[in-house]
XYZ file of C-alpha atoms in Angstrom:
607
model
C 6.348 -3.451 -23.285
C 7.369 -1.232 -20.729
C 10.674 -0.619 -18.663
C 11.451 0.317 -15.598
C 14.217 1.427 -13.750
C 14.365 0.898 -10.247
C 15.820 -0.746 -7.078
C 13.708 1.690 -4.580
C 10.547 1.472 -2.580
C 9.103 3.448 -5.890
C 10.716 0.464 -8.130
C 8.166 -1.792 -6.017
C 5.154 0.618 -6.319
C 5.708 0.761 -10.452
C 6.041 -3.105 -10.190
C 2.475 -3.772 -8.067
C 0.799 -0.927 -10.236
C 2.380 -2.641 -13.435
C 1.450 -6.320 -12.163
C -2.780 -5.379 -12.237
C -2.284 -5.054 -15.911
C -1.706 -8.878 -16.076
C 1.301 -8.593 -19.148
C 5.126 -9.038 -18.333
C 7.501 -6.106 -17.982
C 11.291 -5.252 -17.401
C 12.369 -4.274 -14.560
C 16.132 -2.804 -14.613
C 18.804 -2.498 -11.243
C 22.144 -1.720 -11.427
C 22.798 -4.651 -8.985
C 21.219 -7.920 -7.929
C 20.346 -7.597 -4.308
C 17.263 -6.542 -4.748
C 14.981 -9.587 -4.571
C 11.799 -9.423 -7.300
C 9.197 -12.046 -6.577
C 6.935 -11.001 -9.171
C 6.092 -13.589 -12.480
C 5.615 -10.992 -14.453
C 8.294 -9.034 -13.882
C 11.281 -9.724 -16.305
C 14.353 -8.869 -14.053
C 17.661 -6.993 -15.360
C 20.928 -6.557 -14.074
C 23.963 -4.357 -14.801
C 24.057 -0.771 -15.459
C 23.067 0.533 -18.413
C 24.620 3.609 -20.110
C 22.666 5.506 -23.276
C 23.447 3.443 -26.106
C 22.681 0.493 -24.411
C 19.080 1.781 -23.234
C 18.773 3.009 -26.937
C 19.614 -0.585 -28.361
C 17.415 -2.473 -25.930
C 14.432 -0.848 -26.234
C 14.531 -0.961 -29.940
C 15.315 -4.849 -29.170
C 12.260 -5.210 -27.177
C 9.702 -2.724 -28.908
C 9.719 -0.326 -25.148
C 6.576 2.171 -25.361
C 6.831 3.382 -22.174
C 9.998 3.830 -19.477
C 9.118 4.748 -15.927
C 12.394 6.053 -14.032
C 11.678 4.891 -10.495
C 15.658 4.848 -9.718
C 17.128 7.087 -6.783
C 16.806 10.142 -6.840
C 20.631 10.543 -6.943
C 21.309 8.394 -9.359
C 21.830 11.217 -12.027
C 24.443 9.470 -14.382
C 21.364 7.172 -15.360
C 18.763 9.760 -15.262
C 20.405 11.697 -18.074
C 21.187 8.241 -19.927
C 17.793 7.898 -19.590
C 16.737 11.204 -20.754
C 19.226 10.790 -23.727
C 17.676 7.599 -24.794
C 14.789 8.444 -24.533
C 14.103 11.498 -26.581
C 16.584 9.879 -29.676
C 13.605 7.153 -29.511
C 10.335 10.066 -28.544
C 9.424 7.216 -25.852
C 7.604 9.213 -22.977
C 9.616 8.661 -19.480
C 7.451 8.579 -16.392
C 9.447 10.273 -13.175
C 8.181 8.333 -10.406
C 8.508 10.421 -7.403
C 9.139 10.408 -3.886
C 7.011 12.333 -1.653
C 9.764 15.277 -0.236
C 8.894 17.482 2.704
C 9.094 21.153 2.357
C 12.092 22.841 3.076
C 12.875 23.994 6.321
C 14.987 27.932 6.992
C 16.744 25.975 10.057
C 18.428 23.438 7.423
C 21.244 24.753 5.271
C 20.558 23.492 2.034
C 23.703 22.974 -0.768
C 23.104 22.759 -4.357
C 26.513 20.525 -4.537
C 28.575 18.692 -2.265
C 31.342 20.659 -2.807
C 28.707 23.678 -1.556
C 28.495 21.806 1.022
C 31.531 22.150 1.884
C 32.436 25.415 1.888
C 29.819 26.072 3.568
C 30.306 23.615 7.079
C 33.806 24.672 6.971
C 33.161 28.578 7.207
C 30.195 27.110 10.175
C 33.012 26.109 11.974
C 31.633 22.600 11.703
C 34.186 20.321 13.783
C 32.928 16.766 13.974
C 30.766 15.366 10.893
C 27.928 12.531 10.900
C 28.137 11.558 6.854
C 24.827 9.920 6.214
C 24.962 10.319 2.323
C 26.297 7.118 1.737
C 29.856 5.383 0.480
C 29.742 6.754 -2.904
C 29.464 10.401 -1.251
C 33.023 9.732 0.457
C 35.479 11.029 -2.363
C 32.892 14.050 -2.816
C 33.659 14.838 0.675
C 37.159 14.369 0.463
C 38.426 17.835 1.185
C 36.298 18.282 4.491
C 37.371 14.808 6.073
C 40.606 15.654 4.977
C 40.744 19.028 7.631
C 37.739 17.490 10.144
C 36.915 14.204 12.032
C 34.214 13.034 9.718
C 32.179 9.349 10.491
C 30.546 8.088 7.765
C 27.421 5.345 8.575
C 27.224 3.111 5.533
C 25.769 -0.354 5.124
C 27.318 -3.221 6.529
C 28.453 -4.900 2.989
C 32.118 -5.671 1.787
C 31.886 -3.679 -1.393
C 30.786 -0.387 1.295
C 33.823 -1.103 3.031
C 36.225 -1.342 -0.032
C 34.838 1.763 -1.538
C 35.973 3.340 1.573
C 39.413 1.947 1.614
C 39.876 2.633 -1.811
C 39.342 6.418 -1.372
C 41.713 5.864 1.605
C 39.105 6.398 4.436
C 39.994 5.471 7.658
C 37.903 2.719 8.186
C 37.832 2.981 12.049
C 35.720 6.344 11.314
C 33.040 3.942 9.886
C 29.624 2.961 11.847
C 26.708 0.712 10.390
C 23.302 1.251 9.751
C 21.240 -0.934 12.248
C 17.518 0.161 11.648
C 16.008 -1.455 14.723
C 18.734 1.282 16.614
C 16.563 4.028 14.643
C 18.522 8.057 13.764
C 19.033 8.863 17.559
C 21.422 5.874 18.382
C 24.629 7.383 16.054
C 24.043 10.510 17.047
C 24.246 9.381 20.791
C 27.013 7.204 20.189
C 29.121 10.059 18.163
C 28.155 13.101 19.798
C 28.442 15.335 16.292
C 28.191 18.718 16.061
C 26.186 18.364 12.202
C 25.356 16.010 9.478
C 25.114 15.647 6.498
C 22.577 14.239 4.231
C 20.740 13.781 0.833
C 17.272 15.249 -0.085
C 16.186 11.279 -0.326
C 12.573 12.058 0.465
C 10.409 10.475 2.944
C 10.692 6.510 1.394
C 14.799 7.554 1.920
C 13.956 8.141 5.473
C 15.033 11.633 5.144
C 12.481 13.240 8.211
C 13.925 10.894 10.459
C 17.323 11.889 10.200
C 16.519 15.208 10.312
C 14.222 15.201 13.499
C 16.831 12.862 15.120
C 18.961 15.644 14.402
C 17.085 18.296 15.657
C 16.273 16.458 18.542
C 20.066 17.007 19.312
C 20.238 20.636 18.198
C 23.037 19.486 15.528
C 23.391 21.856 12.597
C 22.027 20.207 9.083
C 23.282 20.449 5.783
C 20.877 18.862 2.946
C 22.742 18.001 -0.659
C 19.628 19.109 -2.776
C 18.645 15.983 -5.135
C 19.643 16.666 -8.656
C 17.266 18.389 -11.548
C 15.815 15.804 -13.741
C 15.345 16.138 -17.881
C 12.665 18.584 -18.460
C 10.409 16.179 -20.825
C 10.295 14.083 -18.083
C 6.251 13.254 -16.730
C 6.771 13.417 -12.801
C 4.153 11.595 -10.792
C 3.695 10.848 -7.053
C 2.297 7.741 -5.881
C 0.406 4.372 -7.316
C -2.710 5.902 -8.931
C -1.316 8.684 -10.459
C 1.085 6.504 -12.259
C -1.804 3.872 -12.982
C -3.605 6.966 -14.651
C -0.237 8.007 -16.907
C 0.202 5.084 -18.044
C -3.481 4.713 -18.725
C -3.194 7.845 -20.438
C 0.098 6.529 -22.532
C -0.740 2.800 -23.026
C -4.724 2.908 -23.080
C -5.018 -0.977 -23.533
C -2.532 -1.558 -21.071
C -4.489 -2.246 -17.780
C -7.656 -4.925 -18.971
C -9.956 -3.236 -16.532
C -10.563 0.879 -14.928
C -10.147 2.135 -11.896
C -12.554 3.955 -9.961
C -13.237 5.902 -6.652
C -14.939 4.623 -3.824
C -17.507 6.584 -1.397
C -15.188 7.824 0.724
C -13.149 9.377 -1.623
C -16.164 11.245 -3.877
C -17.696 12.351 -0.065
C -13.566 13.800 0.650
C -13.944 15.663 -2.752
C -17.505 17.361 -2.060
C -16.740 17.868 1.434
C -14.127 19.916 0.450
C -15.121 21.724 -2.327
C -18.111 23.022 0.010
C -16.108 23.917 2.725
C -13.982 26.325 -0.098
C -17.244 27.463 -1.133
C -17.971 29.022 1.758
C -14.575 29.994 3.101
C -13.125 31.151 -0.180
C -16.026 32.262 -1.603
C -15.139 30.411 -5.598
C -16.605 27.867 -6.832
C -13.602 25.450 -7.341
C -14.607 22.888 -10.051
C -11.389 20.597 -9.693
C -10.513 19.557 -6.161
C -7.293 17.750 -4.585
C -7.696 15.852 -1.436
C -5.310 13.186 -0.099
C -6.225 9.332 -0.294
C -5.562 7.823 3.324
C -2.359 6.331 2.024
C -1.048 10.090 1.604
C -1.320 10.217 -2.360
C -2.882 13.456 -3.626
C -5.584 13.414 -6.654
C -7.693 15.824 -8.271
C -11.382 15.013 -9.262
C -13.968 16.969 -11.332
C -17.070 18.239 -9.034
C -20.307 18.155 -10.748
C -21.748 21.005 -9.535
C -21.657 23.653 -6.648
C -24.091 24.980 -4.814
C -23.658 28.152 -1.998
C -27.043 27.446 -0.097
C -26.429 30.520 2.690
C -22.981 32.414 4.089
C -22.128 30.129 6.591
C -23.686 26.514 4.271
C -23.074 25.064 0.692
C -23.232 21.790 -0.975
C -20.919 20.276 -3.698
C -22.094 16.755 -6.048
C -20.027 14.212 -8.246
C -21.103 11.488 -9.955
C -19.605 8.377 -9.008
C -16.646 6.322 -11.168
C -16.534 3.162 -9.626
C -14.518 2.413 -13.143
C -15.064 -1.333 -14.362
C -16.030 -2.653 -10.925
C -19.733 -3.371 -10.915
C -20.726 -1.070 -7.816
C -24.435 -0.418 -7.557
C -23.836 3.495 -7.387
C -21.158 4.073 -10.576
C -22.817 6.943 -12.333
C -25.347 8.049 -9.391
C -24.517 11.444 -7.721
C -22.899 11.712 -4.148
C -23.652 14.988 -3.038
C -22.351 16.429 0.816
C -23.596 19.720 2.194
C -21.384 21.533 5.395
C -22.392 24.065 7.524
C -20.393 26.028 10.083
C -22.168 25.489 13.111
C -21.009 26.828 16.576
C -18.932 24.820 18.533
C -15.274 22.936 17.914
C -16.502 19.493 16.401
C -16.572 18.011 12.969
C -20.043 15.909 13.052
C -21.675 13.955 10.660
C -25.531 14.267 9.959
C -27.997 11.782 8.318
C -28.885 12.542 4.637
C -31.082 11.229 2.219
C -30.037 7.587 0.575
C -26.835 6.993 3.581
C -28.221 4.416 5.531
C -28.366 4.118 9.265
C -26.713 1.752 11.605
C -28.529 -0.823 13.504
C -26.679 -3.566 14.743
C -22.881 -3.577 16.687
C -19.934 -5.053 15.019
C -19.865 -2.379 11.915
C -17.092 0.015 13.938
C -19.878 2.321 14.342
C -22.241 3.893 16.978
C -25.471 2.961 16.804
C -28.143 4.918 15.350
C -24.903 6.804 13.298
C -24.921 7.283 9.645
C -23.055 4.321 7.689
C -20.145 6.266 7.219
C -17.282 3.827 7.907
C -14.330 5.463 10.280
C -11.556 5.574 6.938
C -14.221 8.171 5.058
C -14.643 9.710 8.592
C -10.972 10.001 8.775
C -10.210 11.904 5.870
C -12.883 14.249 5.301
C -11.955 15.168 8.739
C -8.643 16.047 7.761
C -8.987 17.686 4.545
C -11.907 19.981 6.717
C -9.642 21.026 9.322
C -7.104 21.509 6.796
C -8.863 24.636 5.645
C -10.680 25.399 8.658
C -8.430 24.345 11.875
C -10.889 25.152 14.504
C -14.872 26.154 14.779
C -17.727 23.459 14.062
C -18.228 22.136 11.120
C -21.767 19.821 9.964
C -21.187 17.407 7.589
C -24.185 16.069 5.605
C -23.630 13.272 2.681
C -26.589 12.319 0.658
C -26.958 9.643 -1.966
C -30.459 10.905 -3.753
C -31.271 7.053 -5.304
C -29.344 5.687 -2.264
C -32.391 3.880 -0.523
C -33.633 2.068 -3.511
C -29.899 1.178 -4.683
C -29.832 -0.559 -1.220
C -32.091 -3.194 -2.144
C -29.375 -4.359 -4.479
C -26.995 -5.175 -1.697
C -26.264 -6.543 1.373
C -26.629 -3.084 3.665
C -29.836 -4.725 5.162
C -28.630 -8.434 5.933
C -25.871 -5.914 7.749
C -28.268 -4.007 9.464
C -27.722 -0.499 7.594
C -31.384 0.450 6.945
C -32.543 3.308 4.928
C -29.767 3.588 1.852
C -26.103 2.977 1.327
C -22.873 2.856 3.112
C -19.935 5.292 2.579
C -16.556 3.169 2.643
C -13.363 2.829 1.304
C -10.113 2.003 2.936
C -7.658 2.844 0.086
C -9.922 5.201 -1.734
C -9.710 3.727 -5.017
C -11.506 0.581 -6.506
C -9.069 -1.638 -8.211
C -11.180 -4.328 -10.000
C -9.727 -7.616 -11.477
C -11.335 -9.519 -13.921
C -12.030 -13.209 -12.743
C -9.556 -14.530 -16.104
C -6.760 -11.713 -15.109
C -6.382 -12.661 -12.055
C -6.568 -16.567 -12.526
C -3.651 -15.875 -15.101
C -1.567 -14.164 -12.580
C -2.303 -16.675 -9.642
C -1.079 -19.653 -12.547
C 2.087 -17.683 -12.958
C 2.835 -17.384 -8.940
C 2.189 -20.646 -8.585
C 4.896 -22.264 -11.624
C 7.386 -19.688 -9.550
C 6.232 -21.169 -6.267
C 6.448 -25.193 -7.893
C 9.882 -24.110 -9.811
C 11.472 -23.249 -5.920
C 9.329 -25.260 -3.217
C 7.494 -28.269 -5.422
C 6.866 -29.780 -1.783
C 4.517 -27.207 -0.417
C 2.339 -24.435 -1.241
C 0.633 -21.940 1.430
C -1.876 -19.834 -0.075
C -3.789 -17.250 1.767
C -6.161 -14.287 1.387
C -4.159 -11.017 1.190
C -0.931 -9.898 2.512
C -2.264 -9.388 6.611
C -3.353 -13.117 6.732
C 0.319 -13.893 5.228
C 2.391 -12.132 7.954
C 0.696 -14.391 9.914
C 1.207 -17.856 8.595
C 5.122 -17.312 7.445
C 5.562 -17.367 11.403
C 3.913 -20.731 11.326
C 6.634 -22.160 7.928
C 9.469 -20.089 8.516
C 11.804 -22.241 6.333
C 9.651 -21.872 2.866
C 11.083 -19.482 0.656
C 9.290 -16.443 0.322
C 7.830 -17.214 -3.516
C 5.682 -20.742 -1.710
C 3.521 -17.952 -0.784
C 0.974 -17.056 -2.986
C -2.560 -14.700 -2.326
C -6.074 -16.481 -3.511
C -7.749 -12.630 -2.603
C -11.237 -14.561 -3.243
C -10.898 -17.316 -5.672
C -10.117 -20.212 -3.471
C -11.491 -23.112 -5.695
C -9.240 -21.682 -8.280
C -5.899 -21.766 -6.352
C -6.593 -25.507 -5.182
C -7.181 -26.286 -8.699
C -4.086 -24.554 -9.853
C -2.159 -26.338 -7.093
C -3.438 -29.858 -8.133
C -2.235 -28.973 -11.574
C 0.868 -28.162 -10.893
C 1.724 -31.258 -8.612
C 2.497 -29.870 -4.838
C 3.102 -32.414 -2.564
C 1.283 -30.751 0.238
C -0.860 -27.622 0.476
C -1.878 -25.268 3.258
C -4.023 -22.548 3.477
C -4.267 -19.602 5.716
C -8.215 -18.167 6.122
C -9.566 -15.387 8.344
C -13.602 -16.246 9.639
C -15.586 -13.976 7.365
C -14.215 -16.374 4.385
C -13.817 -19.031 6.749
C -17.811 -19.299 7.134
C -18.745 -18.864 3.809
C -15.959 -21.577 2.350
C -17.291 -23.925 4.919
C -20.871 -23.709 3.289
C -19.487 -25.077 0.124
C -18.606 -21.582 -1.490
C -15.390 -22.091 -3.019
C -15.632 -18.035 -4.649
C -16.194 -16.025 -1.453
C -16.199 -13.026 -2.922
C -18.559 -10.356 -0.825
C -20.862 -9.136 -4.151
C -21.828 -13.155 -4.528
C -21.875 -14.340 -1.179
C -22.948 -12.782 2.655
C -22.751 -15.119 6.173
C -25.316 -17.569 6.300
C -26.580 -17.237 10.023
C -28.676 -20.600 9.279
C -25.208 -22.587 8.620
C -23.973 -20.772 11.525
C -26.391 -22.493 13.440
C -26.574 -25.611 12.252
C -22.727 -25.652 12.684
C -23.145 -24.670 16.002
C -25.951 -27.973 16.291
C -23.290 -30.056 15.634
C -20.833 -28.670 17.928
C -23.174 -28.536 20.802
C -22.705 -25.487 21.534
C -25.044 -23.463 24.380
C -28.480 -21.708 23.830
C -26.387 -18.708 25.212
C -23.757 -19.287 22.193
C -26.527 -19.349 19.655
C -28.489 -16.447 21.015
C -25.130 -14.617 20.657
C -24.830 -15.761 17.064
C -28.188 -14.631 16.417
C -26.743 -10.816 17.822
C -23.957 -11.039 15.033
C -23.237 -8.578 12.196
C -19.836 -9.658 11.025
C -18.564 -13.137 11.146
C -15.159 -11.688 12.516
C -17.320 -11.509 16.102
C -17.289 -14.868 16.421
C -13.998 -14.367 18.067
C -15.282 -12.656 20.949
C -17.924 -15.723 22.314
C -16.628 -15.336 25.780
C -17.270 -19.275 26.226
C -13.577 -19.855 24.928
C -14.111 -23.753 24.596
C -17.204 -23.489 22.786
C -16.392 -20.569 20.556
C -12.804 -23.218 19.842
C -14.945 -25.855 19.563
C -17.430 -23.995 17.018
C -14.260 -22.340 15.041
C -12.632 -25.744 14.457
C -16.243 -26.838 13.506
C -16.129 -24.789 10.196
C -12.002 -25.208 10.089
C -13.313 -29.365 9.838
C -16.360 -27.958 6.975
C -13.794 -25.536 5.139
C -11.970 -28.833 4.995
C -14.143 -31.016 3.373
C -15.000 -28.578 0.981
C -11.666 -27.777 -0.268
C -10.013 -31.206 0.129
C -12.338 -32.117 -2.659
C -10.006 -30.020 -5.378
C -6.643 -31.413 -4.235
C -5.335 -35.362 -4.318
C -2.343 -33.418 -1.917
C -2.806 -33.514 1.872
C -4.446 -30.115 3.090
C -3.661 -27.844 6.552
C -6.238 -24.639 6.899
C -4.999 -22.382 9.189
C -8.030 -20.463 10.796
C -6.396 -16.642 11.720
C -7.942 -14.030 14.439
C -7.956 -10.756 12.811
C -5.119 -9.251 14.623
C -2.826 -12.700 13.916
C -2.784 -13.436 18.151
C -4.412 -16.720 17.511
C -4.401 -19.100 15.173
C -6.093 -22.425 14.999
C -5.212 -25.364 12.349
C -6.981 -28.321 11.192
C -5.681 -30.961 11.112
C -2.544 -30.224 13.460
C 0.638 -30.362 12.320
C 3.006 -32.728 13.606
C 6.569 -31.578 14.369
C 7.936 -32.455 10.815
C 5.227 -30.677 9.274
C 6.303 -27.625 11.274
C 9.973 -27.711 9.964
């Protein structure tokens, strides 16, 4: 088993990194406002000193702890640390991404630093955004200065402040829509204070709120951590340490996609030529903002100004058609100021609209685009830069997908929107979906609303506002499964929220929609299209389509409603069939603006 301690934005990244592993897990907050939605996550409240983390862990047989607590919280991070090495359990430091430090912030090691320091500053008015438990640490400068301390608008906030005898007309609240600028504005400070929280504490924007102002700064410097602690930064990196701790953990491996192995050569050519090394082991950023290193196959320096780097590609367990095949990118500085990207062997060309992408371009989708881009001008800020990715097997590995139903001719695609391939296993992810849904039945038995993902769910809560948040539960692809699982477990009603590209597919019968298995059927399109007598201009148009998300954009806005409710009324048929329970689909426009249902809900339904 593992622990964690948590009640941060890291606490939720160890719990969705922990939850892809498909086995339960503690998850430990000092208090209980935190709200956990996750099955698998076996929730614990109180604080909990040394002995206690000691007992417990011997209790539950812990392996592995992962501190993802504040970093502030330094009372538990040295129980923790204590604990930990009496039982030689590794501890996992999940950090926060911080921001380098600044010479126009005065940085304190201590509060009482702190201090010292704004009273010899002459410091005359204080903004004290470091939190209620920070006010008897500040005691002696509120005592000589008028001091306002923001805090969060909660009764036990306000009685720590009376207790340390605050005045509690010096208090404001926090009021996020209001943003950093609105306090200062209000206030009119001549410095803050704050804590070296890290970006997910929001610490940039007080600071450039600050700044903004031209208010001095003082920064409490976040507290040293045990040094057998493992520090990490960000979901993969903690996916690979505990990979590397608990190697049966996770059922299935990660991998890289494309985009990520073209980043990595990209790069590593680029330092090849402006370094002059041959740099073996490469860090580039993944477009959330996490930093990795990957091992380069080889290196190649072709000419001064030109060099190309390869990798082989780990797709991991997921059953990608290029796992194991090289990726190789060759730049060139070339005159000019632009970053352009060539046609090499194996990438296949674009032929058709709807991909994001120019015509005639290489398939390099705009994320891969995006962050070669940066890491390029990274090292080189300015001048022209040629970028050339080549797949050597690429062409015949095509045949094996879908590129040319797509119209990518000539090889393979380079994508990737997160950078990293996160397969499930069809039985791992059933098992998790069972579990959501005995939470969901346990705390809204009357209704169910599944949907695709998280995007496709911002959308429908607007549309069921009253359900709890746990009646919402994500199929990703496995549709017939989540109707089955619903039927088992005995909801009264069901409703489902579906963007077009499953939409079309689901309507044809194909209750795993799942892109590897299954690609738009342009004949069904038609046919469906028959039925809804639509125009020959509306079928010529559907003959023009790459994606199925272009369907949205038939400018004949009662046929293309009239054809979208025609699949809505298929999709309905088809799924109906696993359920006893009345059904709504809810068909969803890719940026949520519309949103058609079948069959309509009547004002009860709507709550």
């Amino acid at each position: 088993m593992i622990l964690i301690f948590g009640g941060t934005t890291e606490g939720r990244i160890a719990i969705d990194t922990l939850t892809e592993g498909g086995k339960p897990f503690y998850y430990s907050t000092r208090g209980a406002l935190q709200e956990i939605d996750n099955p698998l996550a076996k929730r614990l409240v109180g604080a909990m000193d040394a002995p206690s983390i000691v007992d417990f862990c011997q209790r539950e047989a812990i392996r592995l702890i992962i501190d993802a607590a504040h970093p502030f919280a330094e009372q538990l991070h040295q129980n923790i640390g204590t604990a930990s090495l009496q039982l030689k359990i590794p501890v996992l430091r999940l950090e926060r991404s911080y921001p380098l430090r600044s010479p126009d912030i005065t940085y304190c090691d201590s509060y009482a630093e702190a201090i010292d320091k704004m009273l010899q500053d002459g410091v005359q008015h204080l903004l004290a955004l470091t939190g209620t438990q920070t006010i008897g640490k500040l005691r002696p400068f509120w005592e000589q200065r008028p001091t306002t301390f923001r805090i969060l608008e909660r009764e036990d906030s306000r009685a720590i402040a009376h207790r340390e005898g605050f005045p509690l007309d010096r208090l404001i609240y926090y009021t996020p829509e209001l943003g950093e600028d609105a306090p200062i504005a209000q206030l009119r400070p001549d410095a803050i204070i704050t804590k070296e929280s890290g970006t997910s504490g929001g610490f940039i924007e007080k600071i450039e709120a600050a700044q903004r102002a031209h208010l001095a700064v003082y920064v409490v410097k976040r507290p040293s951590l045990p040094s057998h602690f493992i520090s990490v930064e960000g979901q993969h990196n903690l996916y690979r340490m505990i990979r590397h701790y608990l190697p049966d953990y996770f059922p299935l491996k990660r991998g890289y996609t494309t985009g990520t192995c073209a980043t990595v050569t990209a790069k590593a050519a680029l330092m090849a030529i402006l370094e002059d090394v041959e740099t073996m082991e490469v860090e580039v950023a993944l477009p959330q903002g996490e930093r990795i290193t990957l091992v380069l196959e080889e290196i190649e320096r072709l000419a001064p100004n030109k060099a190309r780097a390869s990798i082989k590609k780990d797709a991991g367990d997921d059953p990608d058609v290029i796992h194991g095949h090289l990726i190789e990118t060759t730049v060139e500085l070339v005159p000019g100021n632009e970053i352009r990207f060539l046609h090499g062997r194996g990438v296949g060309t674009v032929t058709l609209p709807g991909l994001g992408i120019p015509i005639g371009e290489p398939a390099i989708n705009a994320t891969p685009r995006e962050t070669i881009t940066q890491e390029l001008r990274g090292l080189h800020p300015k001048g022209g830069i040629a970028v050339t990715i080549s797949i050597p097997d690429g062409e015949a590995l095509a045949s094996k997908t879908f590129n040319p139903k797509l119209g990518i001719v000539g090889g393979l695609s380079i994508i990737g929107t997160s950078g990293i391939v996160k397969p499930f296993s069809h039985e791992a992810f059933v098992n998790s979906l069972r579990k959501e849904c005995n939470v969901a039945f346990a705390l809204s038995p009357k209704h169910l609303v599944i949907n695709s993902g998280a995007k496709s769910e911002a959308y429908i809560k607007k549309i069921y506002p009253f359900l709890p948040s746990q009646a919402f539960v994500h199929y990703g692809n496995y549709i017939g499964d989540a109707l089955q699982i619903a039927q088992e477990c005995g909801f009264a009603r069901v409703s489902m929220g579906i963007m077009i590209g499953k939409a079309v597919k689901l309507a044809e019968g194909n209750l795993d929609t799942h892109s590897k298995k299954i690609v738009m059927n342009r004949d069904f399109l038609h046919l469906v299209g028959r039925e809804e007598k639509v125009s020959p201009a509306t079928h010529d148009l559907m003959d023009k389509l790459t994606l199925a998300r272009e369907l949205w954009s038939i400018p004949n806005l009662k046929e293309r409603n009239g054809l979208l409710l025609g699949f809505l009324r298929h999709c309905h048929q088809v799924a109906q069939t696993q359920l006893t329970t009345p059904l709504t689909l809810h068909l969803i426009s890719e940026e949520g603006k519309e949103i058609l249902t079948y069959p309509s809900l009547s004002n009860e339904e709507k709550g």
